mmCIF file of C-alpha atoms in Angstrom:
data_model
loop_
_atom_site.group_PDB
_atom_site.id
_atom_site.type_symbol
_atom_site.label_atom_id
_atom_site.label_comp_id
_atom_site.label_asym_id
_atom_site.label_seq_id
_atom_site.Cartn_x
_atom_site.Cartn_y
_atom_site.Cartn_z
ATOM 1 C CA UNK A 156 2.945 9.002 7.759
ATOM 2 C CA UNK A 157 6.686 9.308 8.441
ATOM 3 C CA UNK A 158 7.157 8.625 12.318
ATOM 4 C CA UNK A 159 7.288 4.924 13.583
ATOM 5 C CA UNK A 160 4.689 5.966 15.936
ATOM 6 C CA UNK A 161 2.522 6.729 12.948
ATOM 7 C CA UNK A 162 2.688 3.469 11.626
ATOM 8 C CA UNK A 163 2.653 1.707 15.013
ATOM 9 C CA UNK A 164 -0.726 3.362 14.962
ATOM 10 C CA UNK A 165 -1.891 1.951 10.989
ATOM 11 C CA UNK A 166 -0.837 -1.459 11.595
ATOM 12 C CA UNK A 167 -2.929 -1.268 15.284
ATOM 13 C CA UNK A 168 -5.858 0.480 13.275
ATOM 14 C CA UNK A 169 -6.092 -2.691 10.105
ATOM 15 C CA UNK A 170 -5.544 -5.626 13.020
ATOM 16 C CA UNK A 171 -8.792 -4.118 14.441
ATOM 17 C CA UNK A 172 -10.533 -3.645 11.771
ATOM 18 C CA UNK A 173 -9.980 -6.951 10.769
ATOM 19 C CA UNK A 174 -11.367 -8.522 14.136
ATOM 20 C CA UNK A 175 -14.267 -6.363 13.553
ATOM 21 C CA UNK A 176 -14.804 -7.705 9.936
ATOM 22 C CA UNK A 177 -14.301 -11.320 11.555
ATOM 23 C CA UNK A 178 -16.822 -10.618 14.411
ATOM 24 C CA UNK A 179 -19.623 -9.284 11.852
ATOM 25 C CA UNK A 180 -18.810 -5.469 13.484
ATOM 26 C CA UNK A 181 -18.461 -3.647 10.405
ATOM 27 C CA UNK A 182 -21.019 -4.296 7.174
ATOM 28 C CA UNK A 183 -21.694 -2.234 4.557
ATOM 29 C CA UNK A 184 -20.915 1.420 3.706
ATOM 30 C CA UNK A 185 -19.430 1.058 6.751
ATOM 31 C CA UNK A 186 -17.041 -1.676 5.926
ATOM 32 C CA UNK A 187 -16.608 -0.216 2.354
ATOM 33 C CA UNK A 188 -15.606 3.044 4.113
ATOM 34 C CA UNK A 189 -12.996 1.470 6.517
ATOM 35 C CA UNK A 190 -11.284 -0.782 3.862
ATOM 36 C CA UNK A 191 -10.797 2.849 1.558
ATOM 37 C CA UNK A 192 -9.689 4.283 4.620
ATOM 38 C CA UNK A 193 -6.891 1.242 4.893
ATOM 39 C CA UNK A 194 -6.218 1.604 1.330
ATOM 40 C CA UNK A 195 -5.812 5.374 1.063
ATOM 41 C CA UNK A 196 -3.686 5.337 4.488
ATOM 42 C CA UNK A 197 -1.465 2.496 2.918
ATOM 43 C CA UNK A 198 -0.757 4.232 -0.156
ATOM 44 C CA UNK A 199 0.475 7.554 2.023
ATOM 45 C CA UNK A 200 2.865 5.246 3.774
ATOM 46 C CA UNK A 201 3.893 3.356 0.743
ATOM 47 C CA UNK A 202 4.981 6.868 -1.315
ATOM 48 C CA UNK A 203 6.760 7.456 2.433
ATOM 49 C CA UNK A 204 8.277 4.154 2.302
ATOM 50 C CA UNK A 205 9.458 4.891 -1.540
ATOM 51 C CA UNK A 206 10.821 8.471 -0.722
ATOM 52 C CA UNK A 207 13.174 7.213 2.002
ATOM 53 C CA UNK A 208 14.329 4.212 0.578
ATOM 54 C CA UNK A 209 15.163 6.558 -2.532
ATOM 55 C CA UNK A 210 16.828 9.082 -0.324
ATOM 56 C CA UNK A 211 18.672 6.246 1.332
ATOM 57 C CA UNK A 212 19.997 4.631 -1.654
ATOM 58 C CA UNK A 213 20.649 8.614 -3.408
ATOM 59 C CA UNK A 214 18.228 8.206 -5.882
ATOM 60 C CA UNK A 215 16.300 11.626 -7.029
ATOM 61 C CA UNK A 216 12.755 10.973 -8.136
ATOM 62 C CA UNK A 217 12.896 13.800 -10.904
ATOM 63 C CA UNK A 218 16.077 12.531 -12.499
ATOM 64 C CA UNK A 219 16.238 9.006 -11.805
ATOM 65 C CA UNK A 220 12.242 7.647 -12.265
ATOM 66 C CA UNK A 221 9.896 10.044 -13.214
ATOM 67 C CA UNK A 222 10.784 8.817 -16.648
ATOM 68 C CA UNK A 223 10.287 5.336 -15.507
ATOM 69 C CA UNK A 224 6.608 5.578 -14.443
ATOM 70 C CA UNK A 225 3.320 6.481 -16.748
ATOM 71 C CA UNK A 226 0.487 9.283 -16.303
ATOM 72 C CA UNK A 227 1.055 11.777 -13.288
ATOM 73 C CA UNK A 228 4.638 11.041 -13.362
ATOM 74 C CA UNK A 229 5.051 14.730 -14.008
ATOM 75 C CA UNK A 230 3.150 15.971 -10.727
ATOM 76 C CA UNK A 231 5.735 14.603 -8.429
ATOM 77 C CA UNK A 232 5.810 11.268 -6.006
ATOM 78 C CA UNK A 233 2.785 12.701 -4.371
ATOM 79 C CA UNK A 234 0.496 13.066 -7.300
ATOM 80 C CA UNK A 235 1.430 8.892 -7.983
ATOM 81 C CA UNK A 236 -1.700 6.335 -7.575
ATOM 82 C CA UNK A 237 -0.846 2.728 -5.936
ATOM 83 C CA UNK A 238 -0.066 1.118 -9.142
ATOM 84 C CA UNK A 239 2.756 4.112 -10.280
ATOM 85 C CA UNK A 240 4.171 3.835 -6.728
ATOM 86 C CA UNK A 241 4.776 0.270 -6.848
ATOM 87 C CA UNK A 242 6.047 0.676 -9.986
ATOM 88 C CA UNK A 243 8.367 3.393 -8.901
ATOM 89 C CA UNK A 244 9.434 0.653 -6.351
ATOM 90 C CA UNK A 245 10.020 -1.474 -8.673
ATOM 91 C CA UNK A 246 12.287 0.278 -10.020
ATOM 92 C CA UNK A 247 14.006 1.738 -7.480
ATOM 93 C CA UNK A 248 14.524 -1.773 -5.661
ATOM 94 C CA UNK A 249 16.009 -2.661 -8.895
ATOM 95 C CA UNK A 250 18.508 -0.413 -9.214
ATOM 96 C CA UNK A 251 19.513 0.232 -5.532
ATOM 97 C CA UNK A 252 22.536 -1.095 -4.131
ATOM 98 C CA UNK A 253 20.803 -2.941 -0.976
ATOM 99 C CA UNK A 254 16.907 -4.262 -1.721
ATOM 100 C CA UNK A 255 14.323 -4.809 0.718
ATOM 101 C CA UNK A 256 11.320 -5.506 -1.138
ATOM 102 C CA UNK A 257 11.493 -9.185 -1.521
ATOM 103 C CA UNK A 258 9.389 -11.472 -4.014
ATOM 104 C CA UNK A 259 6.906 -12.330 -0.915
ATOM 105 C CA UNK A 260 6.674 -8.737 -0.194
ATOM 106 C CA UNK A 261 6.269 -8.136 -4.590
ATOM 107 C CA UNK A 262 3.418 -10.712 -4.417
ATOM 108 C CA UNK A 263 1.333 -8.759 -1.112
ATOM 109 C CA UNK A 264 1.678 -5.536 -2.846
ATOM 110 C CA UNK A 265 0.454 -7.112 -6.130
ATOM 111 C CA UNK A 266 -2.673 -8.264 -4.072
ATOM 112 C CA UNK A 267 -3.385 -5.354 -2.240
ATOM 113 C CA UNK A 268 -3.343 -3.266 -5.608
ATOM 114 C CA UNK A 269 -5.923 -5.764 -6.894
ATOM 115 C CA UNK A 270 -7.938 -5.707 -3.898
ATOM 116 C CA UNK A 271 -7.669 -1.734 -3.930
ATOM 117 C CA UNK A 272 -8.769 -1.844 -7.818
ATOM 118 C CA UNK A 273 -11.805 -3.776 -7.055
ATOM 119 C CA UNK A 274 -13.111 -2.116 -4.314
ATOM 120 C CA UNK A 275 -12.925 1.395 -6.249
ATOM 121 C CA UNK A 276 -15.074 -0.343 -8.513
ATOM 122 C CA UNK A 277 -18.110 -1.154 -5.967
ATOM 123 C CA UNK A 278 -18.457 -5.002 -5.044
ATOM 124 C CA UNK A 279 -21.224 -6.752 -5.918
ATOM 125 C CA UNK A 280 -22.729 -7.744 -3.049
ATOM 126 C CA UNK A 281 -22.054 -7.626 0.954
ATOM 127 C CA UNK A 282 -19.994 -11.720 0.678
ATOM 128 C CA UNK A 283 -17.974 -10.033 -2.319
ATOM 129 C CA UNK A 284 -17.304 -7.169 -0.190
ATOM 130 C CA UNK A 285 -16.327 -8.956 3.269
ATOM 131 C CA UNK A 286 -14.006 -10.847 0.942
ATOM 132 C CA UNK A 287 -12.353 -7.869 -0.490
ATOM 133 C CA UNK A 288 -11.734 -6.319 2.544
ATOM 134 C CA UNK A 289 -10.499 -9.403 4.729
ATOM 135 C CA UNK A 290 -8.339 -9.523 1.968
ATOM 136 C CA UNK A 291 -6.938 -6.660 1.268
ATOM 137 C CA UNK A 292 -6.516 -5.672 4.974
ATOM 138 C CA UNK A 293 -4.956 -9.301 5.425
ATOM 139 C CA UNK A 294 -2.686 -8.878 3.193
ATOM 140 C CA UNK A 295 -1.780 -5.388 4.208
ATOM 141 C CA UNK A 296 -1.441 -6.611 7.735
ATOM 142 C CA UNK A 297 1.186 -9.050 6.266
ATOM 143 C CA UNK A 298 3.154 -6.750 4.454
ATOM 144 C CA UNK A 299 3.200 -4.279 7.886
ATOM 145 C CA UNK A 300 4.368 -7.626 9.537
ATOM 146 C CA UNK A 301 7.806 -8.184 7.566
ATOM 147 C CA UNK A 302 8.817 -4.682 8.783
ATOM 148 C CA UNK A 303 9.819 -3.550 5.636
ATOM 149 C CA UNK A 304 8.414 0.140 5.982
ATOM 150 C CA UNK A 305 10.041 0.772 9.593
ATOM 151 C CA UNK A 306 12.744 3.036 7.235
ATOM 152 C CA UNK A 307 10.161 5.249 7.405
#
Protein backbone atom coordinates (compact mmCIF):
# COMPACT_ATOMS: atom_id res chain seq x y z
CA UNK A 1 0.00 0.00 0.00
CA UNK A 2 2.01 3.03 -1.15
CA UNK A 3 -0.35 5.05 -3.60
CA UNK A 4 -3.02 7.48 -2.09
CA UNK A 5 -5.40 5.68 -4.21
CA UNK A 6 -4.53 2.57 -2.26
CA UNK A 7 -5.43 3.93 0.86
CA UNK A 8 -8.39 5.94 -0.46
CA UNK A 9 -9.49 2.40 -1.13
CA UNK A 10 -8.63 0.87 2.88
CA UNK A 11 -10.21 3.65 4.58
CA UNK A 12 -13.52 3.14 1.97
CA UNK A 13 -13.15 -0.75 2.64
CA UNK A 14 -13.16 -0.38 7.11
CA UNK A 15 -16.14 2.54 6.85
CA UNK A 16 -18.10 -0.32 5.18
CA UNK A 17 -17.32 -2.84 7.04
CA UNK A 18 -18.20 -1.05 9.91
CA UNK A 19 -21.86 -0.21 8.64
CA UNK A 20 -22.09 -3.80 7.97
CA UNK A 21 -21.02 -4.76 11.59
CA UNK A 22 -23.63 -1.96 12.74
CA UNK A 23 -26.44 -3.36 10.47
CA UNK A 24 -25.90 -7.12 11.80
CA UNK A 25 -24.29 -7.88 7.96
CA UNK A 26 -21.29 -9.57 8.98
CA UNK A 27 -21.28 -12.34 12.09
CA UNK A 28 -19.03 -14.81 12.73
CA UNK A 29 -16.08 -16.35 10.83
CA UNK A 30 -17.17 -13.97 8.65
CA UNK A 31 -16.74 -10.96 10.80
CA UNK A 32 -13.59 -12.56 12.41
CA UNK A 33 -12.25 -12.85 8.83
CA UNK A 34 -12.94 -9.17 7.80
CA UNK A 35 -11.58 -7.56 11.05
CA UNK A 36 -7.97 -9.80 10.28
CA UNK A 37 -8.31 -8.63 6.94
CA UNK A 38 -8.45 -4.77 8.43
CA UNK A 39 -5.76 -5.62 10.74
CA UNK A 40 -3.31 -7.32 8.38
CA UNK A 41 -4.06 -4.47 5.63
CA UNK A 42 -3.35 -1.78 8.42
CA UNK A 43 -0.18 -3.14 9.44
CA UNK A 44 1.09 -3.14 5.48
CA UNK A 45 0.25 0.52 5.45
CA UNK A 46 1.61 1.28 8.82
CA UNK A 47 5.38 -0.34 7.87
CA UNK A 48 4.57 2.02 4.51
CA UNK A 49 3.77 4.87 6.62
CA UNK A 50 7.13 4.13 8.83
CA UNK A 51 9.41 3.65 5.68
CA UNK A 52 8.55 7.07 4.24
CA UNK A 53 8.44 9.04 7.15
CA UNK A 54 12.04 7.46 7.78
CA UNK A 55 13.12 8.22 4.28
CA UNK A 56 11.72 11.69 4.73
CA UNK A 57 13.38 12.56 7.85
CA UNK A 58 16.97 10.45 6.41
CA UNK A 59 16.74 7.91 8.79
CA UNK A 60 18.12 4.25 7.59
CA UNK A 61 16.28 1.41 9.26
CA UNK A 62 19.53 -0.85 9.40
CA UNK A 63 21.68 1.78 11.05
CA UNK A 64 19.45 3.94 12.86
CA UNK A 65 16.58 1.32 14.57
CA UNK A 66 17.04 -2.08 13.96
CA UNK A 67 18.91 -1.90 17.20
CA UNK A 68 16.05 -0.13 18.73
CA UNK A 69 13.35 -2.81 18.22
CA UNK A 70 13.22 -6.64 19.70
CA UNK A 71 12.78 -10.17 17.84
CA UNK A 72 12.71 -9.98 13.90
CA UNK A 73 14.51 -6.80 14.02
CA UNK A 74 17.14 -8.58 11.99
CA UNK A 75 14.75 -9.61 8.97
CA UNK A 76 14.21 -6.10 7.88
CA UNK A 77 11.02 -3.52 8.31
CA UNK A 78 9.02 -6.09 6.50
CA UNK A 79 9.56 -9.07 8.69
CA UNK A 80 8.26 -6.43 11.86
CA UNK A 81 4.75 -7.46 13.63
CA UNK A 82 2.34 -4.39 14.72
CA UNK A 83 3.81 -4.02 18.06
CA UNK A 84 7.80 -3.70 16.58
CA UNK A 85 6.42 -1.25 13.98
CA UNK A 86 4.91 1.01 16.36
CA UNK A 87 7.74 0.75 18.26
CA UNK A 88 9.97 1.56 15.38
CA UNK A 89 7.63 4.67 15.20
CA UNK A 90 8.19 5.44 18.26
CA UNK A 91 11.29 5.88 17.82
CA UNK A 92 11.63 7.35 14.77
CA UNK A 93 8.96 10.16 15.70
CA UNK A 94 11.27 10.71 18.51
CA UNK A 95 14.18 11.43 16.95
CA UNK A 96 12.97 13.13 13.69
CA UNK A 97 13.25 16.67 13.19
CA UNK A 98 9.35 17.30 12.29
CA UNK A 99 6.73 14.65 14.18
CA UNK A 100 3.45 13.70 13.04
CA UNK A 101 2.36 11.06 15.23
CA UNK A 102 0.69 12.95 17.94
CA UNK A 103 -0.36 11.62 21.55
CA UNK A 104 -4.13 11.14 20.12
CA UNK A 105 -2.74 9.36 17.23
CA UNK A 106 -0.08 7.25 20.12
CA UNK A 107 -3.30 6.37 22.04
CA UNK A 108 -5.43 4.83 18.55
CA UNK A 109 -2.45 2.88 17.64
CA UNK A 110 -2.12 1.61 21.25
CA UNK A 111 -5.83 0.42 20.87
CA UNK A 112 -5.75 -1.02 17.67
CA UNK A 113 -2.61 -3.18 18.76
CA UNK A 114 -4.77 -4.38 21.67
CA UNK A 115 -7.70 -4.99 19.66
CA UNK A 116 -5.36 -6.83 17.01
CA UNK A 117 -3.80 -8.94 20.08
CA UNK A 118 -7.12 -10.10 21.15
CA UNK A 119 -8.61 -11.06 18.18
CA UNK A 120 -5.46 -13.36 17.25
CA UNK A 121 -6.37 -14.93 20.33
CA UNK A 122 -10.12 -16.06 19.35
CA UNK A 123 -12.97 -14.06 21.27
CA UNK A 124 -15.07 -15.65 23.40
CA UNK A 125 -18.19 -15.36 22.12
CA UNK A 126 -20.07 -13.55 19.01
CA UNK A 127 -20.90 -9.91 21.70
CA UNK A 128 -17.01 -10.19 22.55
CA UNK A 129 -16.30 -10.41 19.00
CA UNK A 130 -18.71 -7.56 17.52
CA UNK A 131 -16.98 -5.54 20.22
CA UNK A 132 -13.53 -6.24 19.10
CA UNK A 133 -14.09 -5.52 15.76
CA UNK A 134 -16.31 -2.23 16.06
CA UNK A 135 -13.46 -1.39 17.92
CA UNK A 136 -10.65 -1.98 16.37
CA UNK A 137 -12.03 -0.91 12.93
CA UNK A 138 -13.33 2.33 14.82
CA UNK A 139 -10.43 3.16 15.92
CA UNK A 140 -8.58 2.43 12.75
CA UNK A 141 -11.11 4.51 10.92
CA UNK A 142 -10.00 7.34 13.32
CA UNK A 143 -6.50 7.12 12.89
CA UNK A 144 -7.14 7.04 8.71
CA UNK A 145 -9.23 10.23 9.58
CA UNK A 146 -6.31 12.57 11.01
CA UNK A 147 -4.51 11.99 7.66
CA UNK A 148 -1.45 11.15 9.11
CA UNK A 149 -0.49 8.26 6.56
CA UNK A 150 -1.29 10.44 3.29
CA UNK A 151 2.95 10.63 3.21
CA UNK A 152 2.50 7.51 1.91
Amino acid sequence: MNATGEVDVYQADVTRWLKEIETGDLRGTLLHGIATKAAKQFEVLLRAFLQRYMDNADIDYQRDVRSKIKGKKNEGLDALTLGQTIKALDYVNSVATKTLVDAEAWHILERILESRNSLQHEPRDQRELVILAQTLLGDIEKIMERGVFRIV
